[in-house]
Coordinates of N, CA and C in Angstrom, one line a residue:
M1 N -16.4 38.1 93.9 CA -16.1 37.7 92.5 C -16.8 38.6 91.5
K2 N -18.1 38.9 91.8 CA -18.9 39.7 90.9 C -18.3 41.1 90.9
K3 N -17.8 41.6 92.1 CA -17.1 42.9 92.1 C -15.9 42.9 91.3
F4 N -15.1 41.9 91.3 CA -13.9 41.8 90.5 C -14.2 41.9 89.0
K5 N -15.2 41.1 88.6 CA -15.6 41.1 87.2 C -16.0 42.5 86.7
A6 N -16.7 43.2 87.6 CA -17.2 44.6 87.2 C -16.0 45.5 87.0
V7 N -15.0 45.4 88.0 CA -13.8 46.2 87.8 C -13.1 45.9 86.6
F8 N -12.9 44.6 86.3 CA -12.2 44.2 85.1 C -12.9 44.6 83.9
T9 N -14.2 44.6 83.9 CA -14.9 45.0 82.7 C -14.7 46.5 82.5
S10 N -14.8 47.3 83.5 CA -14.6 48.7 83.4 C -13.2 49.1 82.9
I11 N -12.2 48.3 83.4 CA -10.8 48.6 82.9 C -10.7 48.3 81.4
C12 N -11.4 47.2 80.9 CA -11.3 46.9 79.5 C -12.0 47.9 78.6
M13 N -13.1 48.4 79.1 CA -13.8 49.5 78.4 C -13.0 50.7 78.3
L14 N -12.3 51.1 79.4 CA -11.5 52.3 79.4 C -10.4 52.2 78.4
L15 N -9.7 51.0 78.4 CA -8.6 50.7 77.4 C -9.1 50.8 76.0
T16 N -10.2 50.3 75.7 CA -10.8 50.3 74.3 C -11.1 51.8 73.9
L17 N -11.7 52.5 74.8 CA -12.0 53.9 74.5 C -10.7 54.7 74.2
T18 N -9.7 54.5 75.1 CA -8.4 55.2 74.9 C -7.8 54.9 73.5
S19 N -7.9 53.6 73.1 CA -7.3 53.2 71.8 C -8.1 53.9 70.7
C20 N -9.4 54.0 70.8 CA -10.1 54.6 69.7 C -9.8 56.1 69.6
V21 N -9.7 56.8 70.7 CA -9.4 58.2 70.7 C -8.0 58.4 70.1
G22 N -7.0 57.6 70.4 CA -5.7 57.7 69.8 C -5.7 57.5 68.4
S23 N -6.5 56.5 67.9 CA -6.5 56.2 66.5 C -7.1 57.4 65.7
T24 N -8.2 58.0 66.3 CA -8.8 59.2 65.6 C -7.8 60.3 65.5
G25 N -7.1 60.6 66.6 CA -6.1 61.7 66.6 C -5.1 61.5 65.5
N26 N -4.6 60.3 65.3 CA -3.6 60.0 64.3 C -4.0 60.2 62.9
A27 N -5.3 60.1 62.6 CA -5.9 60.2 61.3 C -5.6 61.6 60.7
G28 N -5.5 62.6 61.6 CA -5.2 64.0 61.0 C -4.0 64.5 61.6
G29 N -3.1 63.7 62.2 CA -2.0 64.2 62.9 C -0.7 64.0 62.2
G30 N 0.4 63.7 62.9 CA 1.7 63.6 62.4 C 2.0 62.5 61.4
S31 N 1.1 61.5 61.3 CA 1.4 60.4 60.4 C 0.9 60.8 59.0
S32 N 0.1 61.9 58.8 CA -0.4 62.3 57.6 C 0.7 63.0 56.7
S33 N 0.6 62.9 55.4 CA 1.5 63.5 54.5 C 1.1 64.9 54.1
A34 N 0.0 65.4 54.5 CA -0.5 66.7 54.2 C 0.3 67.7 55.0
P35 N 0.6 68.9 54.5 CA 1.4 69.9 55.2 C 0.6 70.5 56.3
D36 N 1.4 70.9 57.4 CA 0.7 71.7 58.5 C 0.3 73.1 58.0
A37 N -0.5 73.7 58.8 CA -0.9 75.1 58.5 C 0.4 76.0 58.4
G38 N 0.4 76.8 57.4 CA 1.5 77.7 57.2 C 2.7 77.1 56.4
E39 N 2.5 75.8 56.0 CA 3.6 75.1 55.2 C 3.2 75.2 53.7
S40 N 4.0 75.7 52.9 CA 3.7 75.9 51.5 C 3.9 74.6 50.7
V41 N 3.0 74.4 49.7 CA 3.1 73.2 48.8 C 3.9 73.7 47.6
Q42 N 5.0 73.0 47.3 CA 5.9 73.4 46.2 C 5.2 73.1 44.9
S43 N 5.2 74.0 44.0 CA 4.7 73.9 42.7 C 5.7 74.2 41.6
G44 N 5.5 73.7 40.4 CA 6.5 73.9 39.3 C 6.5 75.3 38.9
S45 N 7.7 75.9 38.7 CA 7.9 77.3 38.4 C 7.6 77.4 36.9
Q46 N 7.0 78.6 36.5 CA 6.7 78.9 35.2 C 7.7 79.8 34.5
T47 N 8.1 79.4 33.4 CA 9.1 80.2 32.7 C 8.4 81.2 31.7
A48 N 8.8 82.4 31.7 CA 8.2 83.4 30.8 C 8.4 83.0 29.4
P49 N 7.5 83.2 28.5 CA 7.6 82.8 27.1 C 8.7 83.5 26.4
S50 N 9.4 82.9 25.5 CA 10.5 83.5 24.7 C 9.9 84.1 23.4
A51 N 10.5 85.2 23.0 CA 10.2 85.7 21.6 C 10.6 84.6 20.6
R52 N 10.0 84.7 19.4 CA 10.3 83.8 18.3 C 10.5 84.5 17.1
L53 N 11.3 84.0 16.2 CA 11.5 84.6 14.9 C 11.4 83.6 13.8
L54 N 10.6 83.8 12.8 CA 10.4 83.0 11.6 C 11.1 83.7 10.5
Y55 N 12.0 83.0 9.8 CA 12.6 83.5 8.6 C 11.9 82.9 7.4
M56 N 11.2 83.8 6.7 CA 10.3 83.4 5.6 C 11.0 83.3 4.3
G57 N 12.3 83.8 4.3 CA 13.1 83.8 3.0 C 13.3 85.2 2.6
H58 N 14.4 85.3 1.8 CA 14.8 86.6 1.2 C 15.0 87.6 2.4
A59 N 14.2 88.7 2.4 CA 14.4 89.7 3.5 C 13.2 89.7 4.5
S60 N 12.3 88.7 4.4 CA 11.0 88.7 5.1 C 11.2 87.9 6.4
L61 N 10.8 88.6 7.5 CA 10.8 88.1 8.8 C 9.5 88.3 9.5
R62 N 9.2 87.3 10.5 CA 8.1 87.5 11.4 C 8.6 87.2 12.8
I63 N 8.3 88.2 13.6 CA 8.7 88.1 15.0 C 7.5 88.1 15.9
T64 N 7.5 87.1 16.8 CA 6.4 87.0 17.8 C 7.0 87.4 19.1
T65 N 6.5 88.4 19.8 CA 7.0 88.9 21.0 C 6.6 88.0 22.2
P66 N 7.2 88.3 23.4 CA 6.8 87.5 24.6 C 5.3 87.7 24.9
E67 N 4.8 88.9 24.5 CA 3.4 89.2 24.7 C 2.5 88.6 23.6
N68 N 3.1 87.9 22.7 CA 2.4 87.3 21.6 C 1.9 88.3 20.5
K69 N 2.6 89.5 20.5 CA 2.4 90.4 19.5 C 3.2 90.0 18.2
V70 N 2.7 90.3 17.0 CA 3.3 89.9 15.8 C 3.8 91.0 15.0
I71 N 5.1 91.0 14.6 CA 5.8 92.0 13.8 C 6.2 91.4 12.5
Y72 N 5.8 92.0 11.4 CA 6.3 91.5 10.1 C 7.3 92.6 9.6
I73 N 8.4 92.1 9.0 CA 9.4 93.0 8.4 C 9.6 92.6 7.0
D74 N 9.5 93.6 6.1 CA 9.7 93.4 4.6 C 8.9 92.2 4.1
P75 N 7.6 92.2 4.2 CA 6.8 91.0 3.7 C 7.0 90.8 2.2
Y76 N 7.2 89.6 1.8 CA 7.3 89.2 0.4 C 7.4 87.7 0.2
A77 N 8.4 87.2 0.8 CA 8.8 85.8 0.5 C 8.1 84.8 1.4
G78 N 8.0 83.5 0.9 CA 7.6 82.4 1.7 C 6.2 82.4 2.2
S79 N 6.0 81.7 3.3 CA 4.6 81.6 3.9 C 4.7 81.8 5.4
G80 N 3.6 82.0 6.1 CA 3.6 82.2 7.5 C 2.9 83.6 7.8
Y81 N 2.1 84.1 6.9 CA 1.5 85.4 7.1 C 0.1 85.4 7.8
E82 N -0.3 84.2 8.3 CA -1.6 84.1 8.9 C -1.8 84.8 10.2
P83 N -0.9 84.8 11.1 CA -1.2 85.5 12.4 C -1.4 87.0 12.1
A84 N -2.4 87.6 12.9 CA -2.7 89.0 12.7 C -1.5 89.9 13.1
A85 N -1.3 90.9 12.3 CA -0.2 91.8 12.5 C -0.5 92.8 13.5
D86 N 0.5 93.1 14.4 CA 0.4 94.2 15.3 C 1.4 95.4 14.9
L87 N 2.4 95.0 14.1 CA 3.3 96.0 13.5 C 3.9 95.5 12.2
I88 N 4.0 96.4 11.2 CA 4.6 96.0 9.9 C 5.7 97.0 9.7
L89 N 6.9 96.5 9.4 CA 8.0 97.4 9.1 C 8.5 97.2 7.7
V90 N 8.7 98.3 7.0 CA 9.2 98.2 5.6 C 10.4 99.0 5.4
T91 N 11.5 98.5 4.9 CA 12.7 99.2 4.8 C 12.9 100.1 3.6
H92 N 12.3 99.8 2.5 CA 12.3 100.6 1.3 C 11.2 100.2 0.3
G93 N 11.2 100.8 -0.8 CA 10.0 100.7 -1.7 C 10.1 99.6 -2.8
H94 N 11.1 98.8 -2.8 CA 11.2 97.8 -3.9 C 10.2 96.7 -3.7
F95 N 9.7 96.1 -4.8 CA 8.6 95.2 -4.7 C 8.9 93.9 -3.8
D96 N 10.1 93.6 -3.7 CA 10.5 92.4 -2.9 C 10.6 92.7 -1.4
H97 N 10.1 93.8 -1.0 CA 10.1 94.2 0.4 C 8.7 94.8 0.8
T98 N 7.8 94.9 -0.1 CA 6.6 95.7 0.2 C 5.3 94.9 -0.1
A99 N 5.3 93.6 0.0 CA 4.1 92.8 -0.3 C 3.2 92.8 0.9
T100 N 2.7 93.9 1.4 CA 1.9 94.0 2.6 C 0.6 93.4 2.4
D101 N 0.1 93.2 1.2 CA -1.2 92.6 0.9 C -1.2 91.1 1.3
K102 N 0.0 90.5 1.5 CA 0.0 89.1 2.0 C -0.4 89.0 3.4
I103 N -0.4 90.1 4.1 CA -0.8 90.1 5.5 C -2.3 90.5 5.6
T104 N -3.1 89.5 5.5 CA -4.6 89.7 5.4 C -5.3 90.0 6.7
S105 N -4.6 89.7 7.8 CA -5.3 89.9 9.1 C -4.4 90.9 9.9
R106 N -5.1 91.9 10.5 CA -4.3 92.9 11.3 C -5.1 93.2 12.6
A107 N -4.4 93.4 13.6 CA -5.0 93.9 14.9 C -5.6 95.3 14.7
P108 N -6.7 95.6 15.4 CA -7.3 96.9 15.2 C -6.4 98.1 15.3
D109 N -5.3 97.9 16.2 CA -4.4 99.0 16.4 C -3.1 98.8 15.7
C110 N -3.1 97.9 14.7 CA -1.9 97.6 13.9 C -1.3 98.9 13.3
R111 N 0.0 99.0 13.4 CA 0.7 100.1 12.8 C 1.7 99.7 11.7
T112 N 1.7 100.5 10.7 CA 2.7 100.2 9.6 C 3.7 101.4 9.5
V113 N 5.0 101.0 9.6 CA 6.0 102.0 9.5 C 6.9 101.7 8.3
T114 N 7.0 102.6 7.4 CA 7.8 102.5 6.2 C 9.0 103.4 6.3
W115 N 9.8 103.4 5.3 CA 10.9 104.3 5.2 C 10.5 105.8 5.2
K116 N 9.2 106.0 4.7 CA 8.7 107.4 4.7 C 8.5 108.0 6.1
E117 N 8.0 107.1 7.0 CA 7.8 107.6 8.4 C 9.1 107.5 9.2
A118 N 10.0 106.6 8.8 CA 11.2 106.3 9.5 C 12.3 107.2 9.2
L119 N 12.3 107.9 8.1 CA 13.3 108.8 7.7 C 12.6 110.1 7.3
V120 N 12.6 111.1 8.2 CA 11.9 112.4 7.9 C 12.9 113.5 7.9
K121 N 13.0 114.2 6.7 CA 13.9 115.3 6.6 C 15.4 114.9 7.0
G122 N 15.8 113.8 6.6 CA 17.1 113.3 6.9 C 17.4 112.8 8.3
K123 N 16.3 112.8 9.1 CA 16.4 112.3 10.5 C 15.8 110.9 10.6
H124 N 16.6 110.0 11.2 CA 16.1 108.7 11.5 C 15.3 108.6 12.8
M125 N 14.0 108.1 12.7 CA 13.1 108.2 13.8 C 13.1 107.0 14.7
T126 N 12.5 107.2 15.8 CA 12.3 106.1 16.8 C 10.8 106.0 17.2
F127 N 10.4 104.7 17.3 CA 8.9 104.5 17.6 C 8.8 103.6 18.8
D128 N 7.9 103.9 19.7 CA 7.7 103.1 20.9 C 6.3 102.5 20.8
L129 N 6.2 101.2 20.7 CA 5.0 100.5 20.6 C 4.5 99.9 21.9
G130 N 5.3 100.0 22.9 CA 5.0 99.3 24.2 C 5.6 98.0 24.3
F131 N 5.1 97.1 23.4 CA 5.7 95.7 23.3 C 7.0 95.7 22.6
A132 N 7.4 96.8 22.0 CA 8.7 96.9 21.3 C 9.0 98.3 21.0
S133 N 10.3 98.6 20.9 CA 10.6 99.9 20.3 C 11.4 99.7 19.1
V134 N 11.3 100.6 18.1 CA 11.9 100.5 16.8 C 12.7 101.8 16.5
K135 N 14.0 101.5 16.2 CA 14.9 102.6 15.9 C 15.3 102.5 14.4
A136 N 15.0 103.5 13.6 CA 15.5 103.4 12.2 C 17.0 103.8 12.1
V137 N 17.7 103.2 11.2 CA 19.1 103.5 11.1 C 19.5 103.6 9.6
E138 N 20.7 104.0 9.3 CA 21.1 104.2 7.9 C 21.1 102.9 7.1
A139 N 20.7 103.1 5.8 CA 20.8 102.0 4.9 C 20.9 102.6 3.5
G140 N 21.3 101.8 2.5 CA 21.4 102.2 1.1 C 22.9 102.3 0.7
F141 N 23.2 103.5 0.2 CA 24.6 103.8 -0.2 C 25.2 102.8 -1.3
N142 N 24.4 102.4 -2.2 CA 24.8 101.7 -3.4 C 24.0 102.2 -4.6
R143 N 24.4 101.8 -5.8 CA 23.8 102.3 -7.0 C 22.3 101.9 -7.1
N144 N 21.9 100.8 -6.3 CA 20.5 100.4 -6.4 C 19.6 100.9 -5.3
H145 N 20.3 101.5 -4.3 CA 19.5 102.0 -3.1 C 20.0 103.3 -2.6
N146 N 19.1 104.3 -2.7 CA 19.3 105.7 -2.3 C 19.2 105.7 -0.8
A147 N 20.2 106.2 -0.1 CA 20.2 106.3 1.4 C 19.1 107.3 1.9
K148 N 18.5 108.1 1.0 CA 17.4 109.0 1.4 C 16.1 108.3 1.3
E149 N 16.1 107.0 0.8 CA 14.8 106.3 0.6 C 14.9 104.9 1.2
C150 N 15.9 104.6 2.0 CA 16.1 103.3 2.6 C 16.5 103.4 4.1
V151 N 16.0 102.5 4.9 CA 16.4 102.4 6.3 C 16.7 101.0 6.7
G152 N 17.4 100.8 7.7 CA 17.4 99.5 8.5 C 16.7 99.8 9.8
Y153 N 16.5 98.7 10.6 CA 15.8 98.9 11.8 C 16.5 98.1 13.0
I154 N 16.5 98.7 14.1 CA 16.8 98.0 15.4 C 15.5 97.8 16.2
V155 N 15.1 96.6 16.4 CA 13.9 96.3 17.1 C 14.3 95.8 18.5
T156 N 13.8 96.5 19.5 CA 14.1 96.1 20.9 C 12.8 95.6 21.5
L157 N 12.8 94.3 21.9 CA 11.6 93.7 22.5 C 11.5 94.0 24.0
S158 N 10.4 93.7 24.6 CA 10.2 94.0 26.0 C 11.1 93.3 26.9
D159 N 11.6 92.1 26.5 CA 12.5 91.3 27.3 C 14.0 91.7 27.1
G160 N 14.2 92.8 26.3 CA 15.6 93.3 26.1 C 16.3 92.8 24.9
V161 N 15.7 91.8 24.2 CA 16.3 91.2 23.0 C 16.3 92.3 21.9
K162 N 17.5 92.4 21.2 CA 17.6 93.4 20.1 C 17.9 92.7 18.8
I163 N 17.1 93.1 17.8 CA 17.3 92.5 16.5 C 17.6 93.7 15.5
Y164 N 18.7 93.5 14.8 CA 19.0 94.5 13.7 C 18.8 93.9 12.4
V165 N 18.0 94.6 11.5 CA 17.9 94.2 10.1 C 18.5 95.3 9.3
S166 N 19.4 94.9 8.4 CA 20.2 95.9 7.7 C 19.4 96.6 6.6
G167 N 18.3 95.9 6.1 CA 17.7 96.4 4.9 C 18.7 96.2 3.7
D168 N 18.3 96.7 2.6 CA 19.2 96.6 1.4 C 20.2 97.7 1.5
T169 N 21.4 97.3 1.6 CA 22.5 98.3 1.9 C 23.8 97.9 1.6
S170 N 24.8 98.8 1.5 CA 26.2 98.5 1.6 C 26.7 99.0 2.9
K171 N 27.9 99.0 3.2 CA 28.5 99.5 4.5 C 28.1 100.9 4.7
T172 N 27.7 101.3 5.9 CA 27.3 102.6 6.2 C 28.2 103.2 7.3
G173 N 28.3 104.5 7.3 CA 29.1 105.2 8.3 C 28.6 105.0 9.8
Q174 N 27.4 104.7 9.9 CA 26.8 104.5 11.2 C 27.0 103.2 11.9
M175 N 27.4 102.2 11.1 CA 27.5 100.8 11.6 C 28.5 100.7 12.8
A176 N 29.6 101.5 12.8 CA 30.5 101.4 13.9 C 29.9 101.9 15.2
E177 N 28.9 102.8 15.1 CA 28.2 103.3 16.3 C 27.3 102.2 16.8
L178 N 26.8 101.3 16.0 CA 25.8 100.3 16.4 C 26.4 99.3 17.4
A179 N 27.7 99.3 17.6 CA 28.3 98.4 18.5 C 27.9 98.7 20.0
S180 N 27.6 100.0 20.2 CA 27.1 100.4 21.6 C 25.7 99.9 21.9
E181 N 25.0 99.4 20.9 CA 23.6 99.0 21.0 C 23.5 97.6 21.6
N182 N 24.7 96.8 21.6 CA 24.7 95.5 22.2 C 23.6 94.6 21.5
I183 N 23.7 94.5 20.2 CA 22.7 93.8 19.5 C 22.8 92.3 19.6
D184 N 21.7 91.6 19.7 CA 21.7 90.1 19.9 C 21.7 89.4 18.6
Y185 N 20.9 89.8 17.6 CA 20.7 89.2 16.3 C 20.8 90.2 15.2
A186 N 21.8 90.1 14.3 CA 21.9 91.1 13.3 C 21.8 90.4 11.9
F187 N 20.9 90.9 11.1 CA 20.6 90.3 9.8 C 21.3 91.2 8.7
Y188 N 22.2 90.6 7.9 CA 22.9 91.3 6.8 C 22.5 90.8 5.5
C189 N 22.1 91.7 4.6 CA 21.9 91.4 3.2 C 23.3 91.1 2.6
C190 N 23.4 90.2 1.7 CA 24.7 89.8 1.1 C 24.6 89.1 -0.2
D191 N 23.7 89.6 -1.1 CA 23.5 88.9 -2.4 C 24.6 89.1 -3.3
G192 N 25.3 90.3 -3.2 CA 26.4 90.6 -4.1 C 26.0 91.0 -5.5
V193 N 24.7 91.2 -5.7 CA 24.2 91.6 -7.0 C 23.6 93.0 -6.8
Y194 N 22.6 93.1 -5.9 CA 21.9 94.4 -5.7 C 22.4 95.1 -4.5
N195 N 23.2 94.4 -3.7 CA 23.7 94.9 -2.4 C 25.2 94.4 -2.2
M196 N 25.7 94.6 -1.0 CA 27.0 94.2 -0.7 C 27.1 92.7 -0.8
D197 N 28.4 92.2 -1.0 CA 28.6 90.7 -1.1 C 28.9 90.2 0.3
L198 N 29.3 88.9 0.4 CA 29.6 88.3 1.6 C 30.8 88.9 2.3
R199 N 31.8 89.3 1.5 CA 33.0 89.9 2.1 C 32.7 91.2 2.8
E200 N 32.0 92.1 2.1 CA 31.6 93.4 2.7 C 30.7 93.2 3.9
A201 N 29.7 92.3 3.8 CA 28.8 92.0 4.9 C 29.5 91.6 6.1
A202 N 30.6 90.8 5.9 CA 31.4 90.3 7.1 C 32.1 91.5 7.7
E203 N 32.6 92.4 6.9 CA 33.2 93.6 7.5 C 32.2 94.4 8.3
C204 N 31.0 94.5 7.9 CA 29.9 95.2 8.6 C 29.7 94.5 9.9
A205 N 29.6 93.2 9.9 CA 29.4 92.4 11.1 C 30.4 92.7 12.2
K206 N 31.7 92.8 11.7 CA 32.8 93.1 12.7 C 32.6 94.5 13.3
L207 N 32.1 95.4 12.6 CA 31.8 96.8 13.1 C 30.7 96.8 14.1
V208 N 29.6 96.0 13.8 CA 28.4 96.1 14.7 C 28.6 95.2 15.9
G209 N 29.3 94.1 15.8 CA 29.6 93.2 16.9 C 28.5 92.6 17.6
A210 N 27.5 92.1 16.8 CA 26.3 91.5 17.4 C 26.7 90.1 18.0
K211 N 25.8 89.5 18.8 CA 26.0 88.2 19.4 C 25.9 87.1 18.3
H212 N 24.9 87.4 17.4 CA 24.7 86.4 16.3 C 24.6 87.2 15.0
D213 N 25.4 86.7 14.0 CA 25.3 87.3 12.7 C 24.6 86.4 11.7
V214 N 23.5 86.9 11.1 CA 22.6 86.1 10.3 C 22.6 86.6 8.9
P215 N 23.1 85.8 7.9 CA 23.0 86.3 6.5 C 21.5 86.1 6.0
Y216 N 21.0 87.1 5.3 CA 19.7 87.0 4.6 C 19.8 87.8 3.4
H217 N 18.7 87.8 2.6 CA 18.8 88.4 1.2 C 20.0 87.9 0.5
V218 N 20.2 86.6 0.6 CA 21.4 86.0 0.1 C 21.4 85.9 -1.5
I219 N 20.3 85.7 -2.1 CA 20.2 85.7 -3.5 C 19.0 86.5 -4.0
A220 N 19.0 86.9 -5.2 CA 17.9 87.6 -5.8 C 16.6 86.7 -5.7
A221 N 15.5 87.3 -5.4 CA 14.3 86.5 -5.2 C 13.8 85.9 -6.5
S222 N 13.5 84.6 -6.5 CA 13.1 83.9 -7.7 C 12.4 82.6 -7.3
G223 N 11.3 82.2 -8.0 CA 10.6 81.0 -7.8 C 10.1 80.9 -6.3
D224 N 10.1 79.7 -5.8 CA 9.6 79.4 -4.4 C 10.7 79.4 -3.4
R225 N 12.0 79.4 -3.9 CA 13.1 79.3 -3.0 C 13.8 80.7 -2.9
F226 N 13.9 81.2 -1.7 CA 14.4 82.6 -1.5 C 15.6 82.6 -0.6
F227 N 16.4 81.5 -0.6 CA 17.5 81.4 0.3 C 18.5 80.4 -0.2
D228 N 19.8 80.7 -0.3 CA 20.9 79.8 -0.7 C 21.7 79.5 0.5
R229 N 21.4 78.4 1.1 CA 22.1 78.0 2.4 C 23.6 77.8 2.2
E230 N 23.9 77.2 1.1 CA 25.4 76.9 0.8 C 26.2 78.2 0.8
R231 N 25.6 79.2 0.1 CA 26.2 80.5 0.1 C 26.3 81.2 1.5
A232 N 25.2 81.1 2.2 CA 25.1 81.7 3.5 C 26.1 81.1 4.5
E233 N 26.4 79.9 4.3 CA 27.4 79.2 5.2 C 28.8 79.7 5.0
K234 N 29.0 80.5 3.9 CA 30.3 81.0 3.6 C 30.5 82.4 4.3
F235 N 29.5 82.9 4.9 CA 29.6 84.1 5.6 C 30.7 84.0 6.7
D236 N 31.7 84.9 6.6 CA 32.9 84.8 7.4 C 32.7 85.5 8.7
S237 N 32.1 84.9 9.7 CA 31.9 85.5 11.0 C 32.0 84.4 12.1
P238 N 32.7 84.6 13.2 CA 32.7 83.6 14.3 C 31.4 83.5 15.0
N239 N 30.5 84.5 14.8 CA 29.2 84.5 15.4 C 28.1 84.1 14.4
L240 N 28.5 83.4 13.4 CA 27.5 83.0 12.3 C 26.4 82.2 12.8
L241 N 25.2 82.6 12.4 CA 24.0 81.8 12.7 C 23.2 81.7 11.4
V242 N 23.1 80.5 10.8 CA 22.4 80.4 9.6 C 21.0 79.9 9.9
I243 N 20.0 80.6 9.5 CA 18.6 80.3 9.7 C 18.0 80.0 8.3
D244 N 17.5 78.8 8.1 CA 17.0 78.4 6.8 C 15.6 78.9 6.6
Q245 N 15.3 79.0 5.3 CA 13.9 79.5 4.9 C 12.9 78.6 5.6
G246 N 11.9 79.2 6.2 CA 10.8 78.5 6.9 C 11.2 78.0 8.3
E247 N 12.4 78.3 8.8 CA 12.8 77.9 10.1 C 12.4 79.0 11.1
E248 N 11.9 78.5 12.3 CA 11.6 79.5 13.4 C 12.5 79.2 14.6
I249 N 13.1 80.2 15.2 CA 14.0 80.0 16.3 C 13.4 80.8 17.5
E250 N 13.8 80.5 18.7 CA 13.6 81.3 19.9 C 14.7 82.3 20.0
L251 N 14.3 83.5 20.4 CA 15.2 84.6 20.6 C 15.5 84.8 22.1
H252 N 16.8 84.9 22.4 CA 17.2 85.0 23.8 C 18.2 86.2 24.0
K253 N 18.1 86.8 25.1 CA 19.1 87.9 25.4 C 20.3 87.2 25.9
N254 N 21.4 87.4 25.2 CA 22.7 86.7 25.5 C 23.6 87.5 26.4

């Protein structure tokens, strides 16, 4: 009897030990939700930042590139000049395009390009800034703007987005050639007082063939308001994009 009890006790101890070992193995084994070695943990994908454009009114724009570089074009109207400038573009010498003193903060390597650097001995220049390239194009050709002292710009960002700003101009002979540039956002002056009117600006838009046609310089600058939305909405283009003064949009390659 004593021998039977000893055997029975040994069997019970063996069963208990086996149970404990199995339990310990399961703690780090197949019942765990943790991935096995070599199994990747899925994480949320990060989307590259988009460029942004702030329309400050009249002909004044601020572009923030995907690298967070800041480009000002024809500073004068509205607000939003606090971010330090990396590039300043000026299309011509009239006071409502040259208020560069509003840009009080500038990066150490900030560059300013005016019509003087952009149009040299009748040749329209191109500038490579790394984060953007800038190509000067024809502008002027009306009684208020001499084509020898005015330019427009095509700004190409590092993500391929292209922005065309007409500057103060009437229709130019070069506009038909700009169709090959595959421009994403084209800004056309159309005040009808110092520049072409809405009808002529719409003709230019057809020549250039941009993805988005944006009316700006819609009225002569006055007071605190530098944009007539009602007039801008009459711009005759199937690709019309109206951006109100003070509105910021994301820029995308279309």
